[in-house]
Amino acid sequence: MWSGRRGSLRPAGCGLEELRRRRREREAVLRKARREQQLISKRLLRDDAPGEAEEGCVAMILREAEIQQFLRLAQRGTEEKERERALVSLRRGLQHPETQQTFIWLEGSMRTLVGLLTSNQALLQLEAARCLHELSHSEQSAVAEACLPATSYLLTYLSGHSSDFIELCLYTLGNLIVESEAVRRQLLPQGIVPALAACIQSPHLTVLEALGYALSQLLQAKEAPEKIIPSVLASTLPQHMLRLLQPGPKLNLGVAMEFAWCLHYITCSQVNNDLLITHGALSTLGLLLLDLAGAVQRTEDAGLELLACPVLRCLSNLLTEAAVEAVGGQMQLRDERVVAALFILLEFFLWKQPSLLPEGLWLLNNLTANSPSFCTSLLSLDLIQPLLQLLPVSNVVSLLVLTVLCNIAEKGPAYCQHLWPGPLLPSLLDTLAFSDTEVVGQSLELLQLLFLYQPEAAQAFLQQSGLQALERHEETQLQDRVHALQQIALHT
Amino acid sequence: MQLPPALHARLAGAPGAAEPLPVERNPKAGAAPFRFMARLVRFPREHEFFEEGDVQRHLYLQDVLTQVAGEPEKPRVPEFTCQVAGCCQVFDALEDYEHHYHTLHRNVCSFCKRAFPSGHLLDVHILEWHDSLFQILSERQDMYQCLVEGCTEKFKTSKDRKDHLVNRHLYPADFRFDKPKKTRSLATPQVTVQVSAEALGADWEQSEGDAMEGCSEPASERRTCGHRIPPTICFGQGVSRGFKSTKKRNKHQ
């Protein structure tokens, strides 16, 4: 299922601790960027010092004269090998920001590069594309925007056949897309959406992964809900995306990941989720969820949580659409295996990536809120105890766990009979000792429902020093509910 | 987290669910001061709920992109020659050959031997340059189709089409795959390179930046290619893999 990226590029001489430290730093930077709504991956590339040697490839700062010389050689050199070497040297130099700046301000340089890109000299074309790719990587807007003259050609080449070249064009486009709205304002009329819709029919996995990346960058744009997503939805892209997410022997993790994220950016924008539902998104994603839960048990594959996350998000958001009932969508998901799969994934998250637990619990809420069927499944599959085990993880998780339990309890006595007797009450007494107001508040809600539908539970509550547990919140903003609960417990 | 042992088996089992328990609500449930209501929750794009997952996603992307930008590694194979008649390129890496083939031999016009980046552009070329019916029809109806994938507009003249490409699709005015058909001429203002056989080396090539105008004539393929191949190499029966020669030869590394 998983086709790993070719090799792993690791800075030489880097110990595990050092890697962890760098990763934490990068996480912090990304978190800050997201809070400022500036989360752009390309920009944060090459945190390492420029010029760091990478497997024998050194980024040199090239001066104007050297750039001119390389370009001249590439264009007019007599020997092909010489021309190619010139471009390779230029490309290496372009890894350096200073060289990039010099290049873009040099008159005629981009024109020459585009000329080489569109020549019929196949390998010069490839090297020119790599130069362009280096430029597209730049953190500086001016450099990336200097690549604009090449975009019509990059799009044209998407309907070619050379998979390596197409892959390169796609990553370059992806980098440019994320650069600025100005770039996207050019790419859209140039026909990027139809070009991608044609290219997505390629059988090459590397091309598909690159396309998914480019598309995800396009869909992540700020103006996407108004300006981009409608045309994407109107194209054949949604059907192809869902096809590439079908579980089965042909599913490729790297490819699926990209398109799952694409689907997430579309669904959370709430432009026309009903259309996705009519294309069978709920069914596909539900089956994929089952498949993921199976995979998680079998392998230690790195990255399954990266696919699970957007799948969970899409399902959760799609379930809120009115169309779900109309299409009998909920029926497709009445399968209790979905609940089983979700818990297997929750366990996986707890071990691998606890920060993703809230996302899984969000889906659990949306599955159980209006569904007696799923609430019953949780009970019949014996999942209350595992759910309670998540309570201590964090406040956000506690709140969500309690909400799901409330979803079950509010359905009436038949449900509450399965909640008590059992481990629920002791757990609730523990949560009353938490300091977070929202968590305690939700515990009070759950207790009210429990006492209402299962009066014996109130007795047990009193016997287990429940009143004392409530007392500590008597003077807080929770006091109304605390007092009411005290009355209920005493008079039930 | 301890899951019940039967859970994994349930996942592997058949679809289905137990009969839902009966729902029976009491109006006092969630009544003031209580307020719980079971409800579906949706989060919009920028919600902070997504922060963690987004951060993980971008960490992954950064790693992928760093690898993509890295020096490409190509596995080497014993040298071989392109087997297309008239082509003498030698390769030692399959990726290079794939790209060469697709660029120069895949979408080639059988009339004039020009190569195109895609089947679509080749079709348009054949229609507009080699189909005599096209000329006749275009006098009466709009026949010049827009080159952009997905755009269905058609135009009376090639110039109208170009204007459309520039104004509507923001294409460059000198888009190299939209040169109007004209009598053979090698010198155009944009070409900045000397188009001479020796300068270009022994390779199937058309003038720089001018894909639709070639330096070849339909019947002269052999001639054009002929004076660019070192005399010691012959194609056809004489070529063998791993041909070694002390003379200058084409090789892509």
CSV table of N, CA and C in Angstrom, one decimal, chain B residues 45-99:
chain,number,residue,atom,x,y,z
B,45,ARG,N,-12.9,26.1,7.6
B,45,ARG,CA,-11.5,26.0,7.2
B,45,ARG,C,-10.4,26.4,8.2
B,46,GLU,N,-10.6,27.6,8.7
B,46,GLU,CA,-9.5,28.2,9.5
B,46,GLU,C,-9.7,27.9,11.0
B,47,HIS,N,-10.6,27.1,11.4
B,47,HIS,CA,-10.8,26.9,12.8
B,47,HIS,C,-9.6,26.3,13.5
B,48,GLU,N,-9.3,26.7,14.7
B,48,GLU,CA,-8.1,26.3,15.4
B,48,GLU,C,-8.2,24.8,15.8
B,49,PHE,N,-9.3,24.2,15.7
B,49,PHE,CA,-9.4,22.8,15.9
B,49,PHE,C,-8.5,22.0,15.0
B,50,PHE,N,-8.3,22.6,13.8
B,50,PHE,CA,-7.5,21.9,12.8
B,50,PHE,C,-6.0,22.1,12.9
B,51,GLU,N,-5.6,22.9,13.9
B,51,GLU,CA,-4.2,23.3,14.0
B,51,GLU,C,-3.3,22.1,14.0
B,52,GLU,N,-3.5,21.2,14.9
B,52,GLU,CA,-2.6,20.1,15.1
B,52,GLU,C,-2.4,19.3,13.8
B,53,GLY,N,-3.5,18.9,13.2
B,53,GLY,CA,-3.4,18.0,12.0
B,53,GLY,C,-2.8,18.8,10.9
B,54,ASP,N,-3.0,20.1,10.8
B,54,ASP,CA,-2.4,20.9,9.7
B,54,ASP,C,-0.9,21.0,9.9
B,55,VAL,N,-0.5,21.1,11.1
B,55,VAL,CA,0.9,21.2,11.4
B,55,VAL,C,1.6,19.9,11.0
B,56,GLN,N,1.0,18.8,11.3
B,56,GLN,CA,1.6,17.5,11.0
B,56,GLN,C,1.6,17.3,9.4
B,57,ARG,N,0.6,17.8,8.8
B,57,ARG,CA,0.5,17.7,7.3
B,57,ARG,C,1.7,18.4,6.7
B,58,HIS,N,1.9,19.7,7.2
B,58,HIS,CA,2.9,20.5,6.6
B,58,HIS,C,4.3,20.0,6.9
B,59,LEU,N,4.5,19.4,8.0
B,59,LEU,CA,5.8,18.8,8.4
B,59,LEU,C,6.1,17.7,7.3
B,60,TYR,N,5.1,16.9,7.0
B,60,TYR,CA,5.3,15.9,6.1
B,60,TYR,C,5.6,16.5,4.7
B,61,LEU,N,4.9,17.5,4.3
B,61,LEU,CA,5.1,18.1,3.0
B,61,LEU,C,6.5,18.6,2.8
B,62,GLN,N,7.0,19.3,3.9
B,62,GLN,CA,8.3,19.8,3.8
B,62,GLN,C,9.3,18.7,3.6
B,63,ASP,N,9.2,17.6,4.2
B,63,ASP,CA,10.1,16.5,3.9
B,63,ASP,C,10.0,16.0,2.5
B,64,VAL,N,8.8,15.9,2.0
B,64,VAL,CA,8.6,15.4,0.6
B,64,VAL,C,9.3,16.4,-0.3
B,65,LEU,N,9.0,17.7,-0.1
B,65,LEU,CA,9.5,18.7,-1.1
B,65,LEU,C,11.0,18.8,-1.0
B,66,THR,N,11.6,18.6,0.1
B,66,THR,CA,13.0,18.6,0.2
B,66,THR,C,13.6,17.5,-0.6
B,67,GLN,N,12.9,16.4,-0.6
B,67,GLN,CA,13.4,15.3,-1.4
B,67,GLN,C,13.2,15.5,-2.9
B,68,VAL,N,12.1,16.1,-3.3
B,68,VAL,CA,11.9,16.4,-4.7
B,68,VAL,C,12.9,17.4,-5.2
B,69,ALA,N,13.3,18.3,-4.4
B,69,ALA,CA,14.3,19.3,-4.9
B,69,ALA,C,15.7,18.8,-4.9
B,70,GLY,N,15.9,17.6,-4.3
B,70,GLY,CA,17.2,17.1,-4.2
B,70,GLY,C,17.8,16.7,-5.6
B,71,GLU,N,19.1,16.4,-5.6
B,71,GLU,CA,19.7,16.0,-6.8
B,71,GLU,C,19.1,14.7,-7.3
B,72,PRO,N,18.6,14.6,-8.5
B,72,PRO,CA,18.0,13.4,-9.0
B,72,PRO,C,19.0,12.3,-9.2
B,73,GLU,N,18.6,11.1,-8.7
B,73,GLU,CA,19.5,10.0,-8.9
B,73,GLU,C,19.0,9.1,-10.0
B,74,LYS,N,19.9,8.8,-10.9
B,74,LYS,CA,19.4,8.0,-12.0
B,74,LYS,C,20.2,6.7,-12.1
B,75,PRO,N,19.5,5.6,-12.0
B,75,PRO,CA,20.3,4.3,-12.2
B,75,PRO,C,20.8,4.2,-13.6
B,76,ARG,N,22.0,3.8,-13.7
B,76,ARG,CA,22.7,3.7,-15.0
B,76,ARG,C,22.5,2.3,-15.6
B,77,VAL,N,22.4,2.3,-16.9
B,77,VAL,CA,22.4,1.0,-17.6
B,77,VAL,C,23.4,1.0,-18.7
B,78,PRO,N,23.7,-0.2,-19.3
B,78,PRO,CA,24.7,-0.2,-20.4
B,78,PRO,C,24.1,0.7,-21.5
B,79,GLU,N,25.0,1.4,-22.2
B,79,GLU,CA,24.6,2.3,-23.2
B,79,GLU,C,23.7,1.7,-24.3
B,80,PHE,N,22.7,2.5,-24.7
B,80,PHE,CA,22.0,2.0,-25.9
B,80,PHE,C,21.5,3.2,-26.7
B,81,THR,N,21.1,2.8,-27.9
B,81,THR,CA,20.8,3.9,-28.9
B,81,THR,C,19.3,3.9,-29.1
B,82,CYS,N,18.8,5.1,-29.3
B,82,CYS,CA,17.4,5.3,-29.7
B,82,CYS,C,17.1,4.6,-31.0
B,83,GLN,N,16.1,3.7,-31.0
B,83,GLN,CA,15.9,2.9,-32.1
B,83,GLN,C,15.0,3.5,-33.2
B,84,VAL,N,14.6,4.7,-33.0
B,84,VAL,CA,13.8,5.4,-34.0
B,84,VAL,C,14.6,5.7,-35.2
B,85,ALA,N,14.1,5.4,-36.4
B,85,ALA,CA,14.9,5.6,-37.6
B,85,ALA,C,15.3,7.0,-37.7
B,86,GLY,N,16.6,7.2,-37.9
B,86,GLY,CA,17.1,8.5,-38.1
B,86,GLY,C,17.6,9.2,-36.9
B,87,CYS,N,17.4,8.6,-35.7
B,87,CYS,CA,17.8,9.2,-34.5
B,87,CYS,C,19.0,8.5,-34.0
B,88,CYS,N,20.0,9.2,-33.5
B,88,CYS,CA,21.2,8.6,-33.2
B,88,CYS,C,21.6,8.9,-31.7
B,89,GLN,N,20.7,9.3,-30.9
B,89,GLN,CA,21.0,9.5,-29.5
B,89,GLN,C,21.4,8.3,-28.8
B,90,VAL,N,22.4,8.4,-27.9
B,90,VAL,CA,22.8,7.3,-27.1
B,90,VAL,C,22.5,7.7,-25.6
B,91,PHE,N,22.1,6.7,-24.9
B,91,PHE,CA,21.7,6.9,-23.5
B,91,PHE,C,22.3,5.9,-22.6
B,92,ASP,N,22.4,6.3,-21.3
B,92,ASP,CA,22.8,5.4,-20.3
B,92,ASP,C,21.9,5.4,-19.1
B,93,ALA,N,20.8,6.1,-19.2
B,93,ALA,CA,19.8,6.1,-18.2
B,93,ALA,C,18.4,6.0,-18.8
B,94,LEU,N,17.5,5.2,-18.2
B,94,LEU,CA,16.2,5.0,-18.8
B,94,LEU,C,15.4,6.3,-18.8
B,95,GLU,N,15.5,7.0,-17.7
B,95,GLU,CA,14.6,8.2,-17.5
B,95,GLU,C,15.0,9.2,-18.6
B,96,ASP,N,16.3,9.3,-18.9
B,96,ASP,CA,16.7,10.2,-20.0
B,96,ASP,C,16.1,9.8,-21.3
B,97,TYR,N,16.1,8.5,-21.5
B,97,TYR,CA,15.5,8.0,-22.8
B,97,TYR,C,14.0,8.2,-22.9
B,98,GLU,N,13.4,8.0,-21.7
B,98,GLU,CA,11.9,8.2,-21.7
B,98,GLU,C,11.6,9.6,-22.1
B,99,HIS,N,12.3,10.5,-21.5
B,99,HIS,CA,12.0,11.9,-21.8
B,99,HIS,C,12.3,12.3,-23.2
